[in-house]
mmCIF file of C-alpha atoms and ligand atoms in Angstrom:
data_model
loop_
_atom_site.group_PDB
_atom_site.id
_atom_site.type_symbol
_atom_site.label_atom_id
_atom_site.label_comp_id
_atom_site.label_asym_id
_atom_site.label_seq_id
_atom_site.Cartn_x
_atom_site.Cartn_y
_atom_site.Cartn_z
ATOM 1 C CA UNK E 1265 -0.059 -0.049 0.088
ATOM 2 C CA UNK E 1266 2.586 2.406 1.107
ATOM 3 C CA UNK E 1267 4.287 1.702 -2.670
ATOM 4 C CA UNK E 1268 0.769 2.357 -4.126
ATOM 5 C CA UNK E 1269 0.491 5.580 -2.336
ATOM 6 C CA UNK E 1270 4.296 6.778 -3.636
ATOM 7 C CA UNK E 1271 2.927 5.746 -6.908
ATOM 8 C CA UNK E 1272 0.043 7.528 -7.045
ATOM 9 C CA UNK E 1273 1.647 10.745 -5.674
ATOM 10 C CA UNK E 1274 4.289 10.835 -8.263
ATOM 11 C CA UNK E 1275 1.636 10.007 -11.108
ATOM 12 C CA UNK E 1276 -0.387 13.182 -10.022
ATOM 13 C CA UNK E 1277 2.246 15.457 -9.406
ATOM 14 C CA UNK E 1278 3.834 14.415 -12.985
ATOM 15 C CA UNK E 1279 0.106 15.123 -14.958
ATOM 16 C CA UNK E 1280 -0.201 18.246 -12.344
ATOM 17 C CA UNK E 1281 3.461 19.698 -13.804
ATOM 18 C CA UNK E 1282 2.141 18.962 -17.820
ATOM 19 C CA UNK E 1283 -1.349 19.559 -17.495
ATOM 20 C CA UNK E 1284 -2.614 22.174 -20.533
ATOM 21 C CA UNK E 1285 -5.901 23.432 -19.933
ATOM 22 C CA UNK E 1286 -8.540 23.585 -17.439
ATOM 23 C CA UNK E 1287 -10.458 20.382 -18.613
ATOM 24 C CA UNK E 1288 -7.366 18.166 -18.420
ATOM 25 C CA UNK E 1289 -6.998 19.550 -14.636
ATOM 26 C CA UNK E 1290 -10.423 19.017 -13.955
ATOM 27 C CA UNK E 1291 -10.192 15.156 -15.239
ATOM 28 C CA UNK E 1292 -7.500 14.732 -12.627
ATOM 29 C CA UNK E 1293 -9.275 16.283 -10.268
ATOM 30 C CA UNK E 1294 -12.195 13.714 -10.811
ATOM 31 C CA UNK E 1295 -9.798 10.654 -11.323
ATOM 32 C CA UNK E 1296 -7.868 11.253 -7.935
ATOM 33 C CA UNK E 1297 -9.690 13.751 -5.638
ATOM 34 C CA UNK E 1298 -13.435 12.933 -5.949
ATOM 35 C CA UNK E 1299 -15.475 11.065 -3.539
ATOM 36 C CA UNK E 1300 -14.606 7.941 -5.927
ATOM 37 C CA UNK E 1301 -11.582 9.167 -6.873
ATOM 38 C CA UNK E 1302 -7.992 6.217 -6.668
ATOM 39 C CA UNK E 1303 -6.810 8.293 -3.666
ATOM 40 C CA UNK E 1304 -10.340 8.061 -1.440
ATOM 41 C CA UNK E 1305 -10.034 4.567 -2.628
ATOM 42 C CA UNK E 1306 -6.773 3.772 -1.298
ATOM 43 C CA UNK E 1307 -7.906 5.218 2.462
ATOM 44 C CA UNK E 1308 -10.496 3.317 1.881
ATOM 45 C CA UNK E 1309 -8.247 -0.027 2.440
ATOM 46 C CA UNK E 1310 -6.594 1.703 4.924
ATOM 47 C CA UNK E 1311 -9.074 -0.314 7.777
ATOM 48 C CA UNK E 1312 -7.941 -3.492 6.439
ATOM 49 C CA UNK E 1313 -4.140 -2.765 8.190
ATOM 50 C CA UNK E 1314 -3.441 -3.652 11.581
ATOM 51 C CA UNK E 1315 -3.834 -0.915 14.214
ATOM 52 C CA UNK E 1316 0.387 -0.598 14.039
ATOM 53 C CA UNK E 1317 0.813 -0.455 10.211
ATOM 54 C CA UNK E 1318 -2.449 2.172 10.109
ATOM 55 C CA UNK E 1319 -0.882 4.459 12.385
ATOM 56 C CA UNK E 1320 2.041 4.734 9.880
ATOM 57 C CA UNK E 1321 0.228 4.259 6.564
ATOM 58 C CA UNK E 1322 -2.498 6.771 7.846
ATOM 59 C CA UNK E 1323 0.174 9.337 8.436
ATOM 60 C CA UNK E 1324 2.004 8.475 4.910
ATOM 61 C CA UNK E 1325 -1.507 9.369 3.221
ATOM 62 C CA UNK E 1326 -2.556 12.122 4.836
ATOM 63 C CA UNK E 1327 0.898 13.620 4.129
ATOM 64 C CA UNK E 1328 0.719 12.677 0.314
ATOM 65 C CA UNK E 1329 -3.069 14.012 0.324
ATOM 66 C CA UNK E 1330 -2.105 17.285 1.679
ATOM 67 C CA UNK E 1331 0.986 17.660 -0.489
ATOM 68 C CA UNK E 1332 -1.693 16.760 -3.706
ATOM 69 C CA UNK E 1333 -4.296 19.153 -2.754
ATOM 70 C CA UNK E 1334 -1.750 22.010 -2.281
ATOM 71 C CA UNK E 1335 -0.310 21.394 -5.632
ATOM 72 C CA UNK E 1336 -3.735 20.709 -7.121
ATOM 73 C CA UNK E 1337 -4.955 24.331 -5.946
ATOM 74 C CA UNK E 1338 -1.341 25.935 -6.906
ATOM 75 C CA UNK E 1339 -2.564 24.515 -10.873
ATOM 76 C CA UNK E 1340 -5.951 25.521 -10.391
ATOM 77 C CA UNK E 1341 -5.157 29.110 -9.627
ATOM 78 C CA UNK E 1342 -2.668 29.292 -12.362
ATOM 79 C CA UNK E 1343 -5.270 28.744 -14.871
ATOM 80 C CA UNK E 1344 -7.876 30.978 -13.001
ATOM 81 C CA UNK E 1345 -5.531 34.307 -13.311
ATOM 82 C CA UNK E 1346 -5.103 33.103 -16.999
ATOM 83 C CA UNK E 1347 -8.673 33.434 -17.321
ATOM 84 C CA UNK E 1348 -8.771 36.518 -15.688
ATOM 85 C CA UNK E 1349 -6.558 38.249 -18.165
ATOM 86 C CA UNK E 1350 -8.360 36.475 -21.207
ATOM 87 C CA UNK E 1351 -11.401 38.007 -19.727
ATOM 88 C CA UNK E 1352 -9.959 41.898 -19.419
ATOM 89 C CA UNK E 1353 -8.086 41.673 -22.752
ATOM 90 C CA UNK E 1354 -10.226 43.475 -25.622
ATOM 91 C CA UNK E 1355 -7.811 42.473 -28.459
ATOM 92 C CA UNK E 1356 -10.126 44.209 -31.025
ATOM 93 C CA UNK E 1357 -9.245 47.677 -29.077
ATOM 94 C CA UNK E 1358 -6.851 50.187 -30.497
ATOM 95 C CA UNK E 1359 -3.613 49.873 -28.997
ATOM 96 C CA UNK E 1360 -1.854 52.679 -26.800
ATOM 97 C CA UNK E 1361 0.273 54.837 -28.515
ATOM 98 C CA UNK E 1362 3.773 54.785 -27.054
ATOM 99 C CA UNK E 1363 5.530 58.351 -26.904
ATOM 100 C CA UNK E 1364 8.759 58.436 -28.872
ATOM 101 C CA UNK E 1365 11.611 60.323 -27.763
ATOM 102 C CA UNK E 1366 13.479 62.864 -29.826
ATOM 103 C CA UNK E 1367 16.549 64.482 -29.769
ATOM 104 C CA UNK E 1368 17.396 67.446 -27.962
ATOM 105 C CA UNK E 1369 17.308 70.946 -29.535
ATOM 106 C CA UNK E 1370 21.036 71.194 -28.687
ATOM 107 C CA UNK E 1371 21.675 68.278 -29.930
ATOM 108 C CA UNK E 1372 19.646 68.716 -33.263
ATOM 109 C CA UNK E 1373 22.129 71.786 -33.797
ATOM 110 C CA UNK E 1374 25.066 70.362 -32.628
ATOM 111 C CA UNK E 1375 24.526 67.449 -35.363
ATOM 112 C CA UNK E 1376 23.461 69.863 -37.989
ATOM 113 C CA UNK E 1377 26.868 71.345 -37.951
ATOM 114 C CA UNK E 1378 29.264 68.521 -36.886
ATOM 115 C CA UNK E 1379 28.118 67.863 -40.517
ATOM 116 C CA UNK E 1380 29.358 70.663 -42.127
ATOM 117 C CA UNK E 1381 32.436 70.067 -40.662
ATOM 118 C CA UNK E 1382 32.603 66.323 -41.755
ATOM 119 C CA UNK E 1383 31.962 67.491 -44.991
ATOM 120 C CA UNK E 1384 35.027 69.715 -45.249
ATOM 121 C CA UNK E 1385 37.127 66.938 -43.742
ATOM 122 C CA UNK E 1386 37.110 67.862 -39.990
ATOM 123 C CA UNK E 1387 37.000 64.862 -37.655
ATOM 124 C CA UNK E 1388 35.047 65.300 -34.372
ATOM 125 C CA UNK E 1389 36.661 64.567 -31.136
ATOM 126 C CA UNK E 1390 36.083 65.117 -27.059
ATOM 127 C CA UNK E 1391 37.769 65.942 -24.114
ATOM 128 C CA UNK E 1392 36.737 65.368 -20.140
ATOM 129 C CA UNK E 1393 34.402 67.716 -18.378
ATOM 130 C CA UNK E 1394 36.302 67.780 -15.305
ATOM 131 C CA UNK E 1395 39.687 69.273 -16.601
ATOM 132 C CA UNK E 1396 43.121 70.257 -14.922
ATOM 133 C CA UNK E 1397 43.402 73.705 -14.417
ATOM 134 C CA UNK E 1398 46.661 73.334 -16.607
ATOM 135 C CA UNK E 1399 44.657 72.400 -19.740
ATOM 136 C CA UNK E 1400 41.949 74.910 -18.932
ATOM 137 C CA UNK E 1401 43.874 77.743 -18.178
ATOM 138 C CA UNK E 1402 48.036 77.593 -18.132
ATOM 139 C CA UNK E 1403 48.503 75.806 -21.025
ATOM 140 C CA UNK E 1404 46.367 78.526 -23.048
ATOM 141 C CA UNK E 1405 48.447 81.312 -21.883
ATOM 142 C CA UNK E 1406 46.202 82.215 -19.091
ATOM 143 C CA UNK E 1407 48.192 81.503 -15.807
ATOM 144 C CA UNK E 1408 47.470 81.575 -12.454
ATOM 145 C CA UNK E 1409 46.422 85.727 -11.620
ATOM 146 C CA UNK E 1410 45.905 86.327 -15.089
ATOM 147 C CA UNK E 1411 43.006 88.602 -15.402
ATOM 148 C CA UNK E 1412 41.432 86.604 -18.130
ATOM 149 C CA UNK E 1413 40.178 83.639 -15.397
ATOM 150 C CA UNK E 1414 37.684 86.449 -14.201
ATOM 151 C CA UNK E 1415 35.886 86.191 -17.367
ATOM 152 C CA UNK E 1416 35.535 82.358 -16.844
ATOM 153 C CA UNK E 1417 35.034 81.807 -13.240
ATOM 154 C CA UNK E 1418 34.013 78.138 -12.677
ATOM 155 C CA UNK E 1419 34.071 75.453 -10.374
ATOM 156 C CA UNK E 1420 36.924 74.356 -8.638
ATOM 157 C CA UNK E 1421 37.492 70.550 -7.448
ATOM 158 C CA UNK E 1422 39.706 68.829 -5.482
ATOM 159 C CA UNK E 1423 40.724 65.552 -6.270
ATOM 160 C CA UNK E 1424 41.004 62.755 -3.563
ATOM 161 C CA UNK E 1425 45.084 62.755 -3.755
ATOM 162 C CA UNK E 1426 44.840 66.557 -3.840
ATOM 163 C CA UNK E 1427 46.044 66.675 0.146
ATOM 164 C CA UNK E 1428 46.827 70.330 0.158
ATOM 165 C CA UNK E 1429 43.568 71.245 -1.408
ATOM 166 C CA UNK E 1430 45.188 72.565 -4.417
ATOM 167 C CA UNK E 1431 42.104 72.703 -6.116
ATOM 168 C CA UNK E 1432 43.781 71.683 -9.699
ATOM 169 C CA UNK E 1433 40.680 70.375 -11.061
ATOM 170 C CA UNK E 1434 38.088 72.448 -12.431
ATOM 171 C CA UNK E 1435 34.698 71.914 -14.560
ATOM 172 C CA UNK E 1436 35.693 73.466 -17.671
ATOM 173 C CA UNK E 1437 34.971 76.827 -18.821
ATOM 174 C CA UNK E 1438 35.399 76.176 -22.270
ATOM 175 C CA UNK E 1439 36.187 73.133 -25.440
ATOM 176 C CA UNK E 1440 39.309 75.196 -25.861
ATOM 177 C CA UNK E 1441 41.703 73.013 -23.451
ATOM 178 C CA UNK E 1442 40.684 69.838 -26.180
ATOM 179 C CA UNK E 1443 43.186 71.780 -28.867
ATOM 180 C CA UNK E 1444 45.878 71.248 -26.321
ATOM 181 C CA UNK E 1445 44.676 67.776 -25.878
ATOM 182 C CA UNK E 1446 44.471 66.886 -29.430
ATOM 183 C CA UNK E 1447 47.825 68.250 -30.475
ATOM 184 C CA UNK E 1448 49.641 66.116 -28.043
ATOM 185 C CA UNK E 1449 47.736 62.918 -29.320
ATOM 186 C CA UNK E 1450 47.383 63.892 -32.936
ATOM 187 C CA UNK E 1451 50.368 66.170 -33.564
ATOM 188 C CA UNK E 1452 50.064 68.279 -36.893
ATOM 189 C CA UNK E 1453 48.567 68.706 -39.227
ATOM 190 C CA UNK E 1454 45.133 68.349 -37.965
ATOM 191 C CA UNK E 1455 41.719 69.544 -38.570
ATOM 192 C CA UNK E 1456 39.464 68.476 -35.984
ATOM 193 C CA UNK E 1457 36.047 70.187 -33.981
ATOM 194 C CA UNK E 1458 34.914 69.596 -30.809
ATOM 195 C CA UNK E 1459 31.471 69.862 -29.639
ATOM 196 C CA UNK E 1460 31.035 69.685 -25.659
ATOM 197 C CA UNK E 1461 29.579 70.799 -22.055
ATOM 198 C CA UNK E 1462 30.759 73.392 -20.331
ATOM 199 C CA UNK E 1463 30.768 75.304 -16.660
ATOM 200 C CA UNK E 1464 30.814 78.800 -15.745
ATOM 201 C CA UNK E 1465 30.146 80.246 -12.069
ATOM 202 C CA UNK E 1466 27.720 82.516 -13.755
ATOM 203 C CA UNK E 1467 25.157 84.965 -12.036
ATOM 204 C CA UNK E 1468 22.652 83.645 -14.837
ATOM 205 C CA UNK E 1469 20.452 84.974 -16.863
ATOM 206 C CA UNK E 1470 18.280 84.626 -19.781
ATOM 207 C CA UNK E 1471 21.829 84.959 -21.753
ATOM 208 C CA UNK E 1472 24.039 82.695 -19.395
ATOM 209 C CA UNK E 1473 23.599 79.512 -17.905
ATOM 210 C CA UNK E 1474 26.099 77.752 -15.726
ATOM 211 C CA UNK E 1475 26.141 74.522 -18.021
ATOM 212 C CA UNK E 1476 26.168 75.159 -21.691
ATOM 213 C CA UNK E 1477 27.517 74.285 -24.752
ATOM 214 C CA UNK E 1478 30.240 75.451 -26.839
ATOM 215 C CA UNK E 1479 31.439 74.163 -30.464
ATOM 216 C CA UNK E 1480 35.581 74.275 -31.058
ATOM 217 C CA UNK E 1481 37.361 73.936 -34.197
ATOM 218 C CA UNK E 1482 40.870 74.029 -34.826
ATOM 219 C CA UNK E 1483 43.205 73.804 -38.208
ATOM 220 C CA UNK E 1484 46.634 73.260 -38.043
ATOM 221 C CA UNK E 1485 48.693 72.602 -41.050
ATOM 222 C CA UNK E 1486 51.781 74.646 -42.764
ATOM 223 C CA UNK E 1487 50.818 78.124 -43.865
ATOM 224 C CA UNK E 1488 47.453 78.553 -42.159
ATOM 225 C CA UNK E 1489 46.669 82.060 -42.313
ATOM 226 C CA UNK E 1490 43.407 84.688 -41.479
ATOM 227 C CA UNK E 1491 41.953 84.316 -45.212
ATOM 228 C CA UNK E 1492 41.787 80.403 -44.222
ATOM 229 C CA UNK E 1493 39.888 81.246 -41.112
ATOM 230 C CA UNK E 1494 37.743 84.137 -42.688
ATOM 231 C CA UNK E 1495 36.399 82.005 -45.534
ATOM 232 C CA UNK E 1496 36.066 79.070 -43.053
ATOM 233 C CA UNK E 1497 33.879 81.142 -40.746
ATOM 234 C CA UNK E 1498 31.462 82.251 -44.081
ATOM 235 C CA UNK E 1499 30.850 78.690 -45.081
ATOM 236 C CA UNK E 1500 29.733 77.774 -41.721
ATOM 237 C CA UNK E 1501 27.378 81.036 -41.228
ATOM 238 C CA UNK E 1502 25.741 80.895 -44.830
ATOM 239 C CA UNK E 1503 25.111 76.863 -43.760
ATOM 240 C CA UNK E 1504 23.478 78.147 -40.511
ATOM 241 C CA UNK E 1505 21.608 81.381 -41.612
ATOM 242 C CA UNK E 1506 21.049 81.316 -45.213
ATOM 243 C CA UNK E 1507 23.413 82.478 -48.686
ATOM 244 C CA UNK E 1508 22.762 86.176 -47.892
ATOM 245 C CA UNK E 1509 24.547 86.100 -44.671
ATOM 246 C CA UNK E 1510 27.728 88.299 -44.161
ATOM 247 C CA UNK E 1511 30.463 87.935 -41.861
ATOM 248 C CA UNK E 1512 32.427 90.729 -39.909
ATOM 249 C CA UNK E 1513 35.445 90.467 -37.935
ATOM 250 C CA UNK E 1514 36.172 92.355 -34.911
ATOM 251 C CA UNK E 1515 39.328 92.690 -33.182
ATOM 252 C CA UNK E 1516 39.084 90.582 -29.428
ATOM 253 C CA UNK E 1517 41.423 89.196 -26.845
ATOM 254 C CA UNK E 1518 41.693 86.057 -26.060
ATOM 255 C CA UNK E 1519 45.149 84.946 -24.504
ATOM 256 C CA UNK E 1520 45.301 81.742 -27.009
ATOM 257 C CA UNK E 1521 45.131 83.145 -30.368
ATOM 258 C CA UNK E 1522 47.080 85.962 -31.676
ATOM 259 C CA UNK E 1523 44.984 87.999 -33.336
ATOM 260 C CA UNK E 1524 41.691 87.238 -31.759
ATOM 261 C CA UNK E 1525 38.574 88.350 -32.888
ATOM 262 C CA UNK E 1526 34.743 88.104 -32.642
ATOM 263 C CA UNK E 1527 33.046 86.728 -35.496
ATOM 264 C CA UNK E 1528 29.496 88.311 -36.231
ATOM 265 C CA UNK E 1529 26.680 87.536 -38.868
ATOM 266 C CA UNK E 1530 24.335 89.564 -40.410
ATOM 267 C CA UNK E 1531 21.022 89.061 -38.273
ATOM 268 C CA UNK E 1532 18.913 86.296 -39.960
ATOM 269 C CA UNK E 1533 15.556 87.578 -38.826
ATOM 270 C CA UNK E 1534 16.471 91.396 -40.660
ATOM 271 C CA UNK E 1535 18.899 90.853 -42.775
ATOM 272 C CA UNK E 1536 20.947 93.323 -41.195
ATOM 273 C CA UNK E 1537 18.346 96.390 -40.991
ATOM 274 C CA UNK E 1538 18.150 95.687 -37.067
ATOM 275 C CA UNK E 1539 15.472 94.643 -35.022
ATOM 276 C CA UNK E 1540 15.218 92.763 -31.577
ATOM 277 C CA UNK E 1541 16.786 89.958 -31.947
ATOM 278 C CA UNK E 1542 19.995 91.835 -32.949
ATOM 279 C CA UNK E 1543 19.297 94.462 -30.645
ATOM 280 C CA UNK E 1544 18.953 96.591 -33.391
ATOM 281 C CA UNK E 1545 22.542 96.578 -34.954
ATOM 282 C CA UNK E 1546 21.816 94.404 -37.120
ATOM 283 C CA UNK E 1547 24.455 91.957 -36.671
ATOM 284 C CA UNK E 1548 24.999 88.758 -34.256
ATOM 285 C CA UNK E 1549 27.861 87.966 -31.782
ATOM 286 C CA UNK E 1550 28.539 84.019 -32.692
ATOM 287 C CA UNK E 1551 32.032 82.820 -32.697
ATOM 288 C CA UNK E 1552 35.306 83.849 -30.857
ATOM 289 C CA UNK E 1553 38.008 83.136 -33.299
ATOM 290 C CA UNK E 1554 42.217 83.464 -34.426
ATOM 291 C CA UNK E 1555 44.949 82.180 -34.886
ATOM 292 C CA UNK E 1556 46.593 80.072 -32.760
ATOM 293 C CA UNK E 1557 49.055 81.786 -30.498
ATOM 294 C CA UNK E 1558 52.672 80.318 -30.735
ATOM 295 C CA UNK E 1559 52.867 79.626 -26.897
ATOM 296 C CA UNK E 1560 49.766 77.525 -27.579
ATOM 297 C CA UNK E 1561 51.483 75.642 -30.358
ATOM 298 C CA UNK E 1562 54.233 74.656 -28.120
ATOM 299 C CA UNK E 1563 52.117 73.438 -25.065
ATOM 300 C CA UNK E 1564 50.716 70.786 -27.705
ATOM 301 C CA UNK E 1565 54.161 69.653 -28.803
ATOM 302 C CA UNK E 1566 54.006 71.680 -32.398
ATOM 303 C CA UNK E 1567 56.482 73.910 -33.488
ATOM 304 C CA UNK E 1568 55.530 77.248 -34.578
ATOM 305 C CA UNK E 1569 58.424 77.714 -36.862
ATOM 306 C CA UNK E 1570 56.731 75.095 -39.318
ATOM 307 C CA UNK E 1571 53.091 75.105 -38.620
ATOM 308 C CA UNK E 1572 50.397 77.835 -38.001
ATOM 309 C CA UNK E 1573 46.658 77.428 -37.114
ATOM 310 C CA UNK E 1574 43.332 78.595 -36.602
ATOM 311 C CA UNK E 1575 41.006 78.440 -33.691
ATOM 312 C CA UNK E 1576 36.962 79.220 -33.053
ATOM 313 C CA UNK E 1577 34.532 78.789 -30.906
ATOM 314 C CA UNK E 1578 30.601 79.260 -31.024
ATOM 315 C CA UNK E 1579 28.310 78.579 -28.121
ATOM 316 C CA UNK E 1580 26.077 76.223 -29.252
ATOM 317 C CA UNK E 1581 23.504 77.253 -26.771
ATOM 318 C CA UNK E 1582 23.545 80.474 -28.206
ATOM 319 C CA UNK E 1583 23.241 79.298 -31.882
ATOM 320 C CA UNK E 1584 19.892 77.089 -30.755
ATOM 321 C CA UNK E 1585 18.533 80.022 -28.851
ATOM 322 C CA UNK E 1586 19.044 82.082 -32.220
ATOM 323 C CA UNK E 1587 17.548 79.475 -34.371
ATOM 324 C CA UNK E 1588 14.527 78.468 -32.326
ATOM 325 C CA UNK E 1589 14.306 81.637 -31.123
ATOM 326 C CA UNK E 1590 14.225 80.755 -27.502
ATOM 327 C CA UNK E 1591 14.095 83.897 -25.193
ATOM 328 C CA UNK E 1592 15.818 82.180 -22.220
ATOM 329 C CA UNK E 1593 18.907 79.879 -22.190
ATOM 330 C CA UNK E 1594 17.894 78.367 -18.842
ATOM 331 C CA UNK E 1595 15.190 76.464 -20.541
ATOM 332 C CA UNK E 1596 17.453 74.047 -22.478
ATOM 333 C CA UNK E 1597 18.720 72.131 -19.227
ATOM 334 C CA UNK E 1598 15.480 72.671 -17.097
ATOM 335 C CA UNK E 1599 14.055 69.416 -18.178
ATOM 336 C CA UNK E 1600 10.814 71.122 -18.459
ATOM 337 C CA UNK E 1601 8.653 68.952 -21.045
ATOM 338 C CA UNK E 1602 6.359 71.844 -22.591
ATOM 339 C CA UNK E 1603 9.573 73.373 -23.829
ATOM 340 C CA UNK E 1604 11.208 69.908 -25.044
ATOM 341 C CA UNK E 1605 8.114 68.752 -26.606
ATOM 342 C CA UNK E 1606 8.063 71.898 -28.981
ATOM 343 C CA UNK E 1607 11.219 70.260 -31.172
HETATM 344 C C1 FA5 C 3152 35.785 81.637 -25.805
HETATM 345 O O1 FA5 C 3152 35.227 80.440 -24.632
HETATM 346 C C2 FA5 C 3152 36.326 80.554 -25.851
HETATM 347 N N1 FA5 C 3152 37.344 79.419 -25.719
HETATM 348 C C3 FA5 C 3152 35.887 80.628 -27.714
HETATM 349 C C4 FA5 C 3152 37.868 80.610 -28.594
HETATM 350 C C5 FA5 C 3152 37.989 79.059 -29.021
HETATM 351 C C6 FA5 C 3152 37.762 81.783 -28.765
HETATM 352 C C7 FA5 C 3152 38.785 79.554 -29.966
HETATM 353 C C8 FA5 C 3152 39.099 81.888 -30.052
HETATM 354 C C9 FA5 C 3152 39.477 80.691 -30.059
HETATM 355 P P1 FA5 C 3152 33.821 83.041 -25.056
HETATM 356 O O2 FA5 C 3152 33.661 83.134 -23.638
HETATM 357 O O3 FA5 C 3152 33.826 84.537 -25.498
HETATM 358 O O4 FA5 C 3152 35.108 82.092 -25.609
HETATM 359 O O5 FA5 C 3152 32.489 82.256 -25.140
HETATM 360 C C10 FA5 C 3152 32.132 81.573 -26.377
HETATM 361 C C11 FA5 C 3152 30.830 81.271 -26.407
HETATM 362 O O6 FA5 C 3152 30.600 80.857 -25.637
HETATM 363 C C12 FA5 C 3152 30.176 82.770 -26.619
HETATM 364 O O7 FA5 C 3152 29.859 83.695 -27.564
HETATM 365 C C13 FA5 C 3152 28.826 82.640 -26.310
HETATM 366 O O8 FA5 C 3152 28.063 82.094 -27.241
HETATM 367 C C14 FA5 C 3152 28.924 81.060 -25.432
HETATM 368 N N2 FA5 C 3152 28.956 81.317 -23.836
HETATM 369 C C15 FA5 C 3152 30.107 81.704 -22.773
HETATM 370 N N3 FA5 C 3152 29.426 81.864 -21.768
HETATM 371 C C16 FA5 C 3152 28.190 81.424 -21.746
HETATM 372 C C17 FA5 C 3152 27.241 80.838 -20.743
HETATM 373 N N4 FA5 C 3152 27.051 81.582 -19.507
HETATM 374 N N5 FA5 C 3152 26.037 80.526 -20.873
HETATM 375 C C18 FA5 C 3152 25.671 80.429 -22.393
HETATM 376 N N6 FA5 C 3152 26.525 80.668 -23.525
HETATM 377 C C19 FA5 C 3152 28.052 80.838 -22.990
#
């Protein structure tokens, strides 16, 4: 009888593990668990046993019965759940539309400018956002205590090894430090663009964010001169703002270029007549640029006697503001979907 009980147990467990539907489950229920089922039948024969056997086999029979009933209950609730699910899903209903993500406006404009420069043979490279004081300032001719540091105050960070708190790491204030890194890594001649995020300690307003994007470019070769810079910036202006766009270059001091200048384009909105966007000047200040200072070439390991270079830096955030007529730079990092969903 003990063997029979164990055989029934194994058979029922096998069947419950492979049962496919409720009809098959019902059949198992009838065959084994009903009043006239195989388990009840077997229990019936208990009375024929000696009292000692009754105690032993009875206990085993009860334990097996409990175990099988619990497995039966579990299997039944599995099918019940399945049925419930089937009841609530109406396959004729139209599907729920999944919201599609899209590119951030600054990414859109970054890709547009990248496409232009790759078509002109430039490579796109990257650099660290947490930069050394040396690359961000000193190697670019901005030594400690140089007044140009005031224009680009930033967030100074101490590294765990910086026991003396020398604060030699900074959140980079511009993409220009990558000029030095690129020269050191690739040498000359070189044609690269460097899009990236920058940080400054600003009293923020509609035109100044603490976190913003720049787009740097540099070209080094033999006989690179100011005409190369001018024609390159002209091409960019026409691509970004239309064929009629004109460029004017006015002197501006940047310690890492000589001569340095500010590139301005005729306002794309009024065509140079003067309007709200260009503050009635007809011109939009878009890019800082110049010929790379010999000291900077040297810091990058490039011989200024043999090579010369040009460099420029656009504010991508400002470009996006102009292109999409956004009146506050702070909106780009706000994470506000009412703003972002418009692009
Ligand atoms: C620079 O950062 C230079 N590295 C650019 C450069 C590169 C000059 C190569 C010469 C050669 P400037 O500080 O002017 O320059 O910043 C360049 C642009 O970054 C600005 O014209 C502006 O569009 C953008 N910018 C600067 N600060 C902010 C800010 N707080 N918020 C938004 N955009 C900013």
